[in-house]
mmCIF file of C-alpha atoms in Angstrom:
data_model
loop_
_atom_site.group_PDB
_atom_site.id
_atom_site.type_symbol
_atom_site.label_atom_id
_atom_site.label_comp_id
_atom_site.label_asym_id
_atom_site.label_seq_id
_atom_site.Cartn_x
_atom_site.Cartn_y
_atom_site.Cartn_z
ATOM 1 C CA UNK A 112 -12.864 19.083 29.386
ATOM 2 C CA UNK A 113 -13.060 17.653 25.913
ATOM 3 C CA UNK A 114 -12.560 14.141 24.647
ATOM 4 C CA UNK A 115 -9.639 13.527 22.274
ATOM 5 C CA UNK A 116 -10.188 13.355 18.535
ATOM 6 C CA UNK A 117 -8.423 10.433 16.882
ATOM 7 C CA UNK A 118 -7.760 9.102 13.387
ATOM 8 C CA UNK A 119 -5.764 6.073 12.296
ATOM 9 C CA UNK A 120 -4.348 4.769 9.025
ATOM 10 C CA UNK A 121 -2.550 1.632 7.885
ATOM 11 C CA UNK A 122 0.403 1.806 5.503
ATOM 12 C CA UNK A 123 -1.261 -0.605 3.069
ATOM 13 C CA UNK A 124 -4.763 -1.717 2.267
ATOM 14 C CA UNK A 125 -3.648 -5.255 1.399
ATOM 15 C CA UNK A 126 -0.890 -7.376 2.938
ATOM 16 C CA UNK A 127 0.699 -10.696 2.172
ATOM 17 C CA UNK A 128 0.929 -13.095 5.081
ATOM 18 C CA UNK A 129 3.939 -12.263 7.214
ATOM 19 C CA UNK A 130 4.293 -8.664 6.103
ATOM 20 C CA UNK A 131 4.630 -5.917 8.686
ATOM 21 C CA UNK A 132 1.524 -3.803 9.164
ATOM 22 C CA UNK A 133 2.218 -0.245 10.258
ATOM 23 C CA UNK A 134 -0.543 1.706 11.976
ATOM 24 C CA UNK A 135 -0.280 5.467 12.445
ATOM 25 C CA UNK A 136 -2.494 7.115 15.061
ATOM 26 C CA UNK A 137 -3.069 10.837 15.160
ATOM 27 C CA UNK A 138 -4.791 12.329 18.186
ATOM 28 C CA UNK A 139 -5.543 15.826 19.378
ATOM 29 C CA UNK A 140 -7.024 17.099 22.621
ATOM 30 C CA UNK A 141 -8.653 20.491 22.859
ATOM 31 C CA UNK A 142 -7.658 20.682 26.512
ATOM 32 C CA UNK A 143 -4.003 20.797 25.553
ATOM 33 C CA UNK A 144 -3.037 24.365 24.793
ATOM 34 C CA UNK A 145 -0.379 26.943 25.298
ATOM 35 C CA UNK A 146 -0.695 30.562 26.312
ATOM 36 C CA UNK A 147 0.948 33.454 28.065
ATOM 37 C CA UNK A 148 0.289 35.389 31.272
ATOM 38 C CA UNK A 149 1.194 39.071 31.173
ATOM 39 C CA UNK A 150 1.643 41.157 34.318
ATOM 40 C CA UNK A 151 1.830 44.943 34.438
ATOM 41 C CA UNK A 152 2.105 46.760 37.757
ATOM 42 C CA UNK A 153 0.866 50.327 38.033
ATOM 43 C CA UNK A 154 1.607 52.690 40.942
ATOM 44 C CA UNK A 155 -0.654 55.312 42.486
ATOM 45 C CA UNK A 156 0.549 57.921 40.013
ATOM 46 C CA UNK A 157 -0.410 55.738 37.105
ATOM 47 C CA UNK A 158 3.131 54.802 36.124
ATOM 48 C CA UNK A 159 3.039 51.358 34.582
ATOM 49 C CA UNK A 160 5.838 48.867 34.593
ATOM 50 C CA UNK A 161 6.954 47.069 31.501
ATOM 51 C CA UNK A 162 5.024 43.886 31.000
ATOM 52 C CA UNK A 163 6.397 40.622 32.295
ATOM 53 C CA UNK A 164 5.269 37.720 30.146
ATOM 54 C CA UNK A 165 5.302 34.101 31.242
ATOM 55 C CA UNK A 166 4.420 31.395 28.746
ATOM 56 C CA UNK A 167 2.725 28.194 29.863
ATOM 57 C CA UNK A 168 1.659 24.905 28.350
ATOM 58 C CA UNK A 169 -1.240 22.730 29.458
ATOM 59 C CA UNK A 170 -0.742 19.121 28.495
ATOM 60 C CA UNK A 171 -3.226 16.299 28.646
ATOM 61 C CA UNK A 172 -1.525 12.938 28.493
ATOM 62 C CA UNK A 173 -3.317 10.572 26.158
ATOM 63 C CA UNK A 174 -3.116 6.825 25.788
ATOM 64 C CA UNK A 175 -4.336 4.651 22.921
ATOM 65 C CA UNK A 176 -6.120 1.305 23.006
ATOM 66 C CA UNK A 177 -5.735 -0.683 19.777
ATOM 67 C CA UNK A 178 -7.913 -3.693 19.018
ATOM 68 C CA UNK A 179 -8.106 -5.828 15.897
ATOM 69 C CA UNK A 180 -11.016 -7.875 14.614
ATOM 70 C CA UNK A 181 -8.681 -10.792 13.921
ATOM 71 C CA UNK A 182 -6.967 -10.595 17.284
ATOM 72 C CA UNK A 183 -3.680 -9.285 15.933
ATOM 73 C CA UNK A 184 -1.542 -7.596 18.528
ATOM 74 C CA UNK A 185 -0.268 -4.150 17.586
ATOM 75 C CA UNK A 186 2.840 -3.074 19.474
ATOM 76 C CA UNK A 187 3.736 0.546 20.034
ATOM 77 C CA UNK A 188 6.935 1.664 18.322
ATOM 78 C CA UNK A 189 6.964 5.325 19.318
ATOM 79 C CA UNK A 190 7.146 6.565 22.891
ATOM 80 C CA UNK A 191 4.208 6.499 25.274
ATOM 81 C CA UNK A 192 2.004 9.566 25.188
ATOM 82 C CA UNK A 193 3.558 10.831 21.945
ATOM 83 C CA UNK A 194 1.304 11.449 18.957
ATOM 84 C CA UNK A 195 1.316 10.741 16.043
ATOM 85 C CA UNK A 196 1.989 7.229 17.347
ATOM 86 C CA UNK A 197 3.195 4.255 15.348
ATOM 87 C CA UNK A 198 2.201 0.657 16.045
ATOM 88 C CA UNK A 199 3.157 -2.473 14.128
ATOM 89 C CA UNK A 200 1.783 -5.998 13.794
ATOM 90 C CA UNK A 201 2.429 -8.999 11.569
ATOM 91 C CA UNK A 202 -0.097 -9.794 8.842
ATOM 92 C CA UNK B 58 -8.159 -13.759 1.786
ATOM 93 C CA UNK B 59 -8.843 -12.482 5.279
ATOM 94 C CA UNK B 60 -10.183 -9.041 5.952
ATOM 95 C CA UNK B 61 -9.987 -7.172 9.212
ATOM 96 C CA UNK B 62 -10.486 -3.892 10.969
ATOM 97 C CA UNK B 63 -8.291 -2.137 13.487
ATOM 98 C CA UNK B 64 -10.089 0.028 16.019
ATOM 99 C CA UNK B 65 -8.404 2.753 18.049
ATOM 100 C CA UNK B 66 -9.741 4.638 21.055
ATOM 101 C CA UNK B 67 -7.653 7.315 22.736
ATOM 102 C CA UNK B 68 -8.267 8.325 26.345
ATOM 103 C CA UNK B 69 -6.955 11.438 28.061
ATOM 104 C CA UNK B 70 -5.834 11.893 31.637
ATOM 105 C CA UNK B 71 -9.365 12.725 32.801
ATOM 106 C CA UNK B 72 -10.716 9.520 31.364
ATOM 107 C CA UNK B 73 -12.423 11.137 28.379
ATOM 108 C CA UNK B 74 -12.480 8.638 25.537
ATOM 109 C CA UNK B 75 -12.446 9.555 21.862
ATOM 110 C CA UNK B 76 -14.908 8.216 19.356
ATOM 111 C CA UNK B 77 -13.455 5.047 17.800
ATOM 112 C CA UNK B 78 -11.342 5.390 14.663
ATOM 113 C CA UNK B 79 -11.006 2.415 12.336
ATOM 114 C CA UNK B 80 -8.791 1.208 9.492
ATOM 115 C CA UNK B 81 -9.598 -1.787 7.304
ATOM 116 C CA UNK B 82 -7.200 -4.195 5.608
ATOM 117 C CA UNK B 83 -6.940 -7.457 3.717
ATOM 118 C CA UNK B 84 -4.419 -10.259 4.157
ATOM 119 C CA UNK B 85 -3.812 -12.650 1.295
ATOM 120 C CA UNK B 86 -1.655 -15.697 0.765
ATOM 121 C CA UNK B 87 -1.061 -15.034 -2.917
ATOM 122 C CA UNK B 88 -0.087 -11.405 -3.163
ATOM 123 C CA UNK B 89 -2.105 -8.198 -3.072
ATOM 124 C CA UNK B 90 -5.842 -8.329 -3.571
ATOM 125 C CA UNK B 91 -7.460 -6.779 -6.643
ATOM 126 C CA UNK B 92 -11.130 -6.129 -7.371
ATOM 127 C CA UNK B 93 -13.320 -8.694 -9.034
ATOM 128 C CA UNK B 94 -12.958 -8.525 -12.813
ATOM 129 C CA UNK B 95 -9.289 -7.482 -12.666
ATOM 130 C CA UNK B 96 -6.058 -9.445 -12.648
ATOM 131 C CA UNK B 97 -2.388 -8.915 -11.834
ATOM 132 C CA UNK B 98 -1.519 -11.274 -14.667
ATOM 133 C CA UNK B 99 -2.057 -10.889 -18.391
ATOM 134 C CA UNK B 100 -5.627 -9.747 -18.924
ATOM 135 C CA UNK B 101 -8.149 -10.070 -21.712
ATOM 136 C CA UNK B 102 -6.758 -6.975 -23.485
ATOM 137 C CA UNK B 103 -3.261 -8.423 -23.589
ATOM 138 C CA UNK B 104 -1.788 -6.088 -21.007
ATOM 139 C CA UNK B 105 -0.353 -7.134 -17.665
ATOM 140 C CA UNK B 106 -0.886 -5.916 -14.139
ATOM 141 C CA UNK B 107 1.767 -5.569 -11.511
ATOM 142 C CA UNK B 108 2.176 -5.289 -7.760
ATOM 143 C CA UNK B 109 5.359 -3.397 -6.958
ATOM 144 C CA UNK B 110 7.594 -4.387 -4.091
ATOM 145 C CA UNK B 111 8.633 -0.989 -2.846
ATOM 146 C CA UNK B 112 10.940 -2.298 -0.138
ATOM 147 C CA UNK B 113 13.586 -2.736 -2.809
ATOM 148 C CA UNK B 114 14.480 -1.062 -6.095
ATOM 149 C CA UNK B 115 12.915 -3.207 -8.786
ATOM 150 C CA UNK B 116 14.366 -1.095 -11.565
ATOM 151 C CA UNK B 117 12.921 2.379 -11.218
ATOM 152 C CA UNK B 118 14.411 5.027 -13.482
ATOM 153 C CA UNK B 119 15.559 7.962 -11.358
ATOM 154 C CA UNK B 120 15.521 11.176 -13.262
ATOM 155 C CA UNK B 121 18.304 13.740 -13.001
ATOM 156 C CA UNK B 122 17.727 17.340 -13.925
ATOM 157 C CA UNK B 123 15.837 20.532 -13.502
ATOM 158 C CA UNK B 124 12.178 20.743 -12.592
ATOM 159 C CA UNK B 125 9.493 23.380 -12.941
ATOM 160 C CA UNK B 126 10.118 24.174 -9.273
ATOM 161 C CA UNK B 127 13.056 25.360 -7.206
ATOM 162 C CA UNK B 128 14.200 21.775 -6.641
ATOM 163 C CA UNK B 129 16.687 19.772 -8.712
ATOM 164 C CA UNK B 130 16.158 16.041 -9.185
ATOM 165 C CA UNK B 131 18.920 13.797 -7.853
ATOM 166 C CA UNK B 132 18.713 9.975 -7.948
ATOM 167 C CA UNK B 133 20.280 9.753 -4.487
ATOM 168 C CA UNK B 134 17.142 11.259 -2.992
ATOM 169 C CA UNK B 135 15.126 8.143 -3.897
ATOM 170 C CA UNK B 136 15.475 5.190 -1.534
ATOM 171 C CA UNK B 137 13.659 1.934 -0.823
ATOM 172 C CA UNK B 138 13.195 0.239 2.539
ATOM 173 C CA UNK B 139 10.817 -1.227 5.075
ATOM 174 C CA UNK B 140 8.232 1.524 4.641
ATOM 175 C CA UNK B 141 8.460 1.543 0.849
ATOM 176 C CA UNK B 142 9.766 4.176 -1.527
ATOM 177 C CA UNK B 143 10.864 7.437 0.021
ATOM 178 C CA UNK B 144 11.726 10.606 -1.876
ATOM 179 C CA UNK B 145 13.669 13.176 0.046
ATOM 180 C CA UNK B 146 13.322 16.890 -0.498
ATOM 181 C CA UNK B 147 16.284 18.696 0.970
ATOM 182 C CA UNK B 148 17.712 22.152 1.260
ATOM 183 C CA UNK B 149 20.856 22.407 -0.819
ATOM 184 C CA UNK B 150 23.400 25.158 -1.094
ATOM 185 C CA UNK B 151 25.599 23.768 -3.855
ATOM 186 C CA UNK B 152 24.030 25.386 -6.842
ATOM 187 C CA UNK B 153 20.391 24.618 -6.258
ATOM 188 C CA UNK B 154 18.027 25.926 -3.632
ATOM 189 C CA UNK B 155 16.596 22.457 -3.022
ATOM 190 C CA UNK B 156 17.052 18.923 -4.293
ATOM 191 C CA UNK B 157 14.411 16.250 -4.603
ATOM 192 C CA UNK B 158 13.655 13.242 -6.786
ATOM 193 C CA UNK B 159 11.501 11.765 -9.498
ATOM 194 C CA UNK B 160 11.071 8.023 -9.998
ATOM 195 C CA UNK B 161 9.667 6.663 -13.253
ATOM 196 C CA UNK B 162 8.729 3.035 -13.614
ATOM 197 C CA UNK B 163 8.905 2.723 -17.381
ATOM 198 C CA UNK B 164 10.604 5.859 -18.566
ATOM 199 C CA UNK B 165 9.494 6.457 -22.136
ATOM 200 C CA UNK B 166 8.031 2.964 -22.417
ATOM 201 C CA UNK B 167 4.271 2.572 -22.388
ATOM 202 C CA UNK B 168 3.134 0.441 -19.500
ATOM 203 C CA UNK B 169 -0.242 1.558 -18.124
ATOM 204 C CA UNK B 170 -3.160 0.733 -20.464
ATOM 205 C CA UNK B 171 -6.185 2.972 -20.843
ATOM 206 C CA UNK B 172 -8.300 0.500 -18.896
ATOM 207 C CA UNK B 173 -6.856 -0.230 -15.471
ATOM 208 C CA UNK B 174 -7.300 -0.334 -11.711
ATOM 209 C CA UNK B 175 -4.660 1.555 -9.735
ATOM 210 C CA UNK B 176 -4.190 1.434 -5.982
ATOM 211 C CA UNK B 177 -1.550 3.284 -4.038
ATOM 212 C CA UNK B 178 -1.016 4.159 -0.415
ATOM 213 C CA UNK B 179 1.220 7.042 0.571
ATOM 214 C CA UNK B 180 1.836 9.806 3.024
ATOM 215 C CA UNK B 181 3.802 12.966 3.407
ATOM 216 C CA UNK B 182 5.930 12.336 6.450
ATOM 217 C CA UNK B 183 5.869 15.979 7.521
ATOM 218 C CA UNK B 184 2.891 18.314 7.581
ATOM 219 C CA UNK B 185 2.543 20.344 4.415
ATOM 220 C CA UNK B 186 4.256 23.715 4.263
ATOM 221 C CA UNK B 187 4.095 26.472 1.723
ATOM 222 C CA UNK B 188 6.015 25.436 -1.371
ATOM 223 C CA UNK B 189 5.314 21.712 -1.088
ATOM 224 C CA UNK B 190 4.608 19.931 -4.362
ATOM 225 C CA UNK B 191 4.756 16.166 -3.780
ATOM 226 C CA UNK B 192 3.109 14.123 -6.529
ATOM 227 C CA UNK B 193 2.078 10.819 -5.035
ATOM 228 C CA UNK B 194 1.388 9.235 -8.418
ATOM 229 C CA UNK B 195 1.046 10.589 -11.932
ATOM 230 C CA UNK B 196 1.567 9.402 -15.456
ATOM 231 C CA UNK B 197 2.390 10.532 -18.946
ATOM 232 C CA UNK B 198 2.039 8.990 -22.336
ATOM 233 C CA UNK B 199 5.070 7.063 -23.493
ATOM 234 C CA UNK B 200 6.222 9.934 -25.702
ATOM 235 C CA UNK B 201 6.634 11.969 -22.530
ATOM 236 C CA UNK B 202 4.556 14.978 -23.449
ATOM 237 C CA UNK B 203 1.734 16.231 -21.325
ATOM 238 C CA UNK B 204 -1.176 15.407 -23.604
ATOM 239 C CA UNK B 205 -3.362 12.994 -21.727
ATOM 240 C CA UNK B 206 -1.427 13.334 -18.496
ATOM 241 C CA UNK B 207 -3.169 11.797 -15.519
ATOM 242 C CA UNK B 208 -2.326 13.085 -12.062
ATOM 243 C CA UNK B 209 -3.718 10.508 -9.676
ATOM 244 C CA UNK B 210 -2.811 12.704 -6.740
ATOM 245 C CA UNK B 211 -0.710 15.779 -6.121
ATOM 246 C CA UNK B 212 -0.434 18.069 -3.146
ATOM 247 C CA UNK B 213 0.078 21.627 -4.279
ATOM 248 C CA UNK B 214 0.451 24.165 -1.539
ATOM 249 C CA UNK B 215 -0.804 27.562 -2.568
ATOM 250 C CA UNK B 216 -2.662 26.132 -5.540
ATOM 251 C CA UNK B 217 -6.239 25.330 -4.646
ATOM 252 C CA UNK B 218 -8.743 28.134 -4.462
ATOM 253 C CA UNK B 219 -11.273 28.193 -1.705
ATOM 254 C CA UNK B 220 -14.968 27.627 -2.112
ATOM 255 C CA UNK B 221 -15.416 31.364 -2.366
ATOM 256 C CA UNK B 222 -13.578 31.262 -5.660
ATOM 257 C CA UNK B 223 -10.873 33.635 -4.508
ATOM 258 C CA UNK B 224 -7.300 32.489 -4.712
ATOM 259 C CA UNK B 225 -6.072 31.717 -1.231
ATOM 260 C CA UNK B 226 -2.403 32.344 -1.444
ATOM 261 C CA UNK B 227 -1.671 31.019 2.009
ATOM 262 C CA UNK B 228 -3.710 27.857 1.771
ATOM 263 C CA UNK B 229 -2.670 24.296 1.326
ATOM 264 C CA UNK B 230 -4.531 21.943 -0.912
ATOM 265 C CA UNK B 231 -4.603 18.512 -2.386
ATOM 266 C CA UNK B 232 -6.009 17.549 -5.711
ATOM 267 C CA UNK B 233 -6.858 14.172 -7.052
ATOM 268 C CA UNK B 234 -7.406 12.650 -10.468
ATOM 269 C CA UNK B 235 -6.528 15.450 -12.767
ATOM 270 C CA UNK B 236 -6.709 14.606 -16.418
ATOM 271 C CA UNK B 237 -5.786 17.154 -18.989
ATOM 272 C CA UNK B 238 -5.530 17.606 -22.705
ATOM 273 C CA UNK B 239 -4.149 19.141 -24.817
ATOM 274 C CA UNK B 240 -1.060 20.349 -22.978
ATOM 275 C CA UNK B 241 -0.865 23.824 -24.424
ATOM 276 C CA UNK B 242 -2.625 27.165 -24.372
ATOM 277 C CA UNK B 243 -5.886 25.398 -25.173
ATOM 278 C CA UNK B 244 -5.455 22.969 -22.326
ATOM 279 C CA UNK B 245 -8.613 21.583 -20.791
ATOM 280 C CA UNK B 246 -8.297 20.224 -17.287
ATOM 281 C CA UNK B 247 -10.555 18.054 -15.229
ATOM 282 C CA UNK B 248 -9.672 17.875 -11.597
ATOM 283 C CA UNK B 249 -11.090 17.733 -8.121
ATOM 284 C CA UNK B 250 -9.640 19.114 -4.957
ATOM 285 C CA UNK B 251 -10.573 17.173 -1.868
ATOM 286 C CA UNK B 252 -11.182 18.471 1.590
ATOM 287 C CA UNK B 253 -10.768 21.703 -0.261
ATOM 288 C CA UNK B 254 -10.069 24.369 2.291
ATOM 289 C CA UNK B 255 -12.506 27.152 2.888
ATOM 290 C CA UNK B 256 -11.148 30.664 2.862
ATOM 291 C CA UNK B 257 -8.951 31.383 5.819
ATOM 292 C CA UNK B 258 -8.325 27.783 6.758
ATOM 293 C CA UNK B 259 -5.521 25.371 6.114
ATOM 294 C CA UNK B 260 -5.508 21.729 5.259
ATOM 295 C CA UNK B 261 -2.914 19.952 7.282
ATOM 296 C CA UNK B 262 -4.848 16.944 8.467
ATOM 297 C CA UNK B 263 -4.512 14.997 5.262
ATOM 298 C CA UNK B 264 -0.752 14.946 5.413
ATOM 299 C CA UNK B 265 1.360 12.843 7.775
ATOM 300 C CA UNK B 266 -0.998 9.859 7.750
ATOM 301 C CA UNK B 267 -1.206 7.134 5.114
ATOM 302 C CA UNK B 268 -4.071 7.355 2.657
ATOM 303 C CA UNK B 269 -5.136 4.809 0.072
ATOM 304 C CA UNK B 270 -6.292 5.852 -3.380
ATOM 305 C CA UNK B 271 -8.133 3.465 -5.695
ATOM 306 C CA UNK B 272 -8.727 4.539 -9.279
ATOM 307 C CA UNK B 273 -10.807 2.707 -11.868
ATOM 308 C CA UNK B 274 -10.012 3.953 -15.387
ATOM 309 C CA UNK B 275 -12.249 2.679 -18.165
ATOM 310 C CA UNK B 276 -12.779 3.812 -21.745
ATOM 311 C CA UNK B 277 -15.602 6.115 -20.653
ATOM 312 C CA UNK B 278 -14.848 7.300 -17.133
ATOM 313 C CA UNK B 279 -12.389 7.509 -14.291
ATOM 314 C CA UNK B 280 -13.526 6.928 -10.712
ATOM 315 C CA UNK B 281 -11.473 7.604 -7.607
ATOM 316 C CA UNK B 282 -11.968 6.332 -4.072
ATOM 317 C CA UNK B 283 -9.957 7.748 -1.192
ATOM 318 C CA UNK B 284 -9.712 5.572 1.908
ATOM 319 C CA UNK B 285 -12.643 3.555 0.614
ATOM 320 C CA UNK B 286 -14.919 6.542 0.077
ATOM 321 C CA UNK B 287 -16.076 7.545 -3.399
ATOM 322 C CA UNK B 288 -14.476 10.837 -4.218
ATOM 323 C CA UNK B 289 -14.534 11.691 -7.907
ATOM 324 C CA UNK B 290 -16.135 10.475 -11.111
ATOM 325 C CA UNK B 291 -14.865 11.932 -14.375
ATOM 326 C CA UNK B 292 -17.011 11.016 -17.344
ATOM 327 C CA UNK B 293 -16.334 11.140 -21.053
ATOM 328 C CA UNK B 294 -17.914 14.318 -22.364
ATOM 329 C CA UNK B 295 -19.027 15.225 -18.877
ATOM 330 C CA UNK B 296 -18.762 18.469 -17.038
ATOM 331 C CA UNK B 297 -16.799 17.432 -14.023
ATOM 332 C CA UNK B 298 -17.363 15.239 -11.047
ATOM 333 C CA UNK B 299 -18.491 15.439 -7.480
ATOM 334 C CA UNK B 300 -17.263 17.558 -4.639
ATOM 335 C CA UNK B 301 -16.049 21.113 -4.599
ATOM 336 C CA UNK B 302 -14.982 22.471 -7.957
ATOM 337 C CA UNK B 303 -11.453 23.731 -7.981
ATOM 338 C CA UNK B 304 -9.798 26.146 -10.308
ATOM 339 C CA UNK B 305 -8.728 23.177 -12.406
ATOM 340 C CA UNK B 306 -12.241 21.926 -12.893
ATOM 341 C CA UNK B 307 -12.869 23.356 -16.333
ATOM 342 C CA UNK B 308 -15.706 22.089 -18.431
ATOM 343 C CA UNK B 309 -15.491 21.609 -22.148
ATOM 344 C CA UNK B 310 -13.608 18.382 -22.797
ATOM 345 C CA UNK B 311 -15.574 16.863 -25.628
ATOM 346 C CA UNK B 312 -16.101 13.179 -26.132
ATOM 347 C CA UNK B 313 -13.838 13.309 -29.170
ATOM 348 C CA UNK B 314 -10.974 14.786 -27.160
ATOM 349 C CA UNK B 315 -11.519 12.209 -24.422
ATOM 350 C CA UNK B 316 -11.450 9.388 -26.966
ATOM 351 C CA UNK B 317 -8.271 10.655 -28.599
ATOM 352 C CA UNK B 318 -6.406 10.751 -25.300
ATOM 353 C CA UNK B 319 -8.015 8.248 -22.971
ATOM 354 C CA UNK B 320 -9.674 5.595 -25.111
ATOM 355 C CA UNK B 321 -7.451 5.075 -28.125
ATOM 356 C CA UNK B 322 -5.182 2.307 -26.936
ATOM 357 C CA UNK B 323 -2.588 4.651 -25.473
ATOM 358 C CA UNK B 324 -0.016 3.613 -22.916
ATOM 359 C CA UNK B 325 1.357 5.629 -20.018
ATOM 360 C CA UNK B 326 4.389 5.358 -17.764
ATOM 361 C CA UNK B 327 4.201 6.017 -14.008
ATOM 362 C CA UNK B 328 5.918 8.745 -12.066
ATOM 363 C CA UNK B 329 6.332 9.595 -8.402
ATOM 364 C CA UNK B 330 8.006 12.885 -7.615
ATOM 365 C CA UNK B 331 8.554 15.579 -5.024
ATOM 366 C CA UNK B 332 9.069 19.142 -6.159
ATOM 367 C CA UNK B 333 9.346 22.207 -4.019
ATOM 368 C CA UNK B 334 8.744 25.931 -4.358
ATOM 369 C CA UNK B 335 7.755 26.841 -7.893
ATOM 370 C CA UNK B 336 6.592 30.222 -6.697
ATOM 371 C CA UNK B 337 3.357 30.156 -8.652
ATOM 372 C CA UNK B 338 1.497 26.937 -8.069
ATOM 373 C CA UNK B 339 2.959 26.120 -4.708
ATOM 374 C CA UNK B 340 4.611 29.251 -3.437
ATOM 375 C CA UNK B 341 7.963 29.356 -1.751
ATOM 376 C CA UNK B 342 8.960 28.864 1.815
ATOM 377 C CA UNK B 343 8.706 32.155 3.617
ATOM 378 C CA UNK B 344 9.973 33.363 6.918
ATOM 379 C CA UNK B 345 6.766 32.181 8.589
ATOM 380 C CA UNK B 346 7.081 28.675 7.171
ATOM 381 C CA UNK B 347 10.780 28.054 7.045
ATOM 382 C CA UNK B 348 12.080 24.894 5.439
ATOM 383 C CA UNK B 349 13.735 23.025 8.285
ATOM 384 C CA UNK B 350 15.098 19.504 8.057
ATOM 385 C CA UNK B 351 14.586 17.045 5.242
ATOM 386 C CA UNK B 352 11.087 16.325 4.015
ATOM 387 C CA UNK B 353 9.868 13.005 2.661
ATOM 388 C CA UNK B 354 7.180 11.557 0.442
ATOM 389 C CA UNK B 355 6.634 7.900 1.339
ATOM 390 C CA UNK B 356 4.793 5.541 -1.019
ATOM 391 C CA UNK B 357 4.168 2.229 0.715
ATOM 392 C CA UNK B 358 1.868 0.409 -1.725
ATOM 393 C CA UNK B 359 1.433 0.435 -5.514
ATOM 394 C CA UNK B 360 -0.717 -2.029 -7.435
ATOM 395 C CA UNK B 361 -1.973 -1.904 -11.010
ATOM 396 C CA UNK B 362 -4.466 -4.472 -12.280
ATOM 397 C CA UNK B 363 -5.942 -4.848 -15.753
ATOM 398 C CA UNK B 364 -9.273 -6.205 -16.996
ATOM 399 C CA UNK B 365 -9.271 -9.983 -16.530
#
């Protein structure tokens, strides 16, 4: 059970007052993975069936908390739980 | 000017919290900030800085024609909007394998002096695939030839060699601050890859997110910061900079060659381009990395200041 790994970037390093600030958040979680289960049945004579393969996906829903040292409020533009995520605020 | 920091913490369904990630910014009331000692106006050397408004076309020249890659430049692939300049790279079946774009600020007219501060923020909107060759910012002398070309940043899939020195034909790399002269068989290059991939790995993390480059070019050196972190220092007569050497990091540029190209009062124009699939430097899209959908280079910030 691993903690997510996150990075974030702004679309500019310097803004004029009133400009839109766009924040992109990228997050990954090692717990989220996909795989397959394979089943082969063998009878007493050793005859094996063809393999039946079932894919699966383990998801781990993540949520982001965004704070700003100047109290700016960043609003989420992209859907909840979807990463990369985009947030915007006004400079 | 107000400065600030955004902090992000991501929590998963089990309540595990990530380490905080931060991004810093400045807010000004009089246009973009520039470092102390530089100006956006007319400086002490008689040249003038500029902060581009990339939400609208301020007069960029959009080149039409063939490239050194499999893409063909079309002006229609260059657009301006809320996120800045975007250059589309698209699959095309009407005579060219792909189309893309190249924007030049002062085509054939010298604009960038040999002493300057350059800042640009950009991203590749999709993760890099084999064949990608977006050039976030580069420049050529006003006569258009490659002598003294400065590549502030290019992503060249299939170009960077790994730290083992072997060519990694399936790897993806970025290189920053390449300066080269002369542009012929005797060419001497200075360059640095960053986050250069080790053998058997790929470098996808750098793409998709915005990154800010700051470059200080003086008469004797060229220093690059990426996201506020010192990355490369090229020095006149030096033997390269910091970080992993790449296959472009060739020693041997003498002080005299440096002076003739980078400290003789020359002027450069600026270029932003997206090529695709040259087969040699960047590879071509293969069956394992098919080219699906349009791909975009997005430049959101571009500022050039000159010595005050």
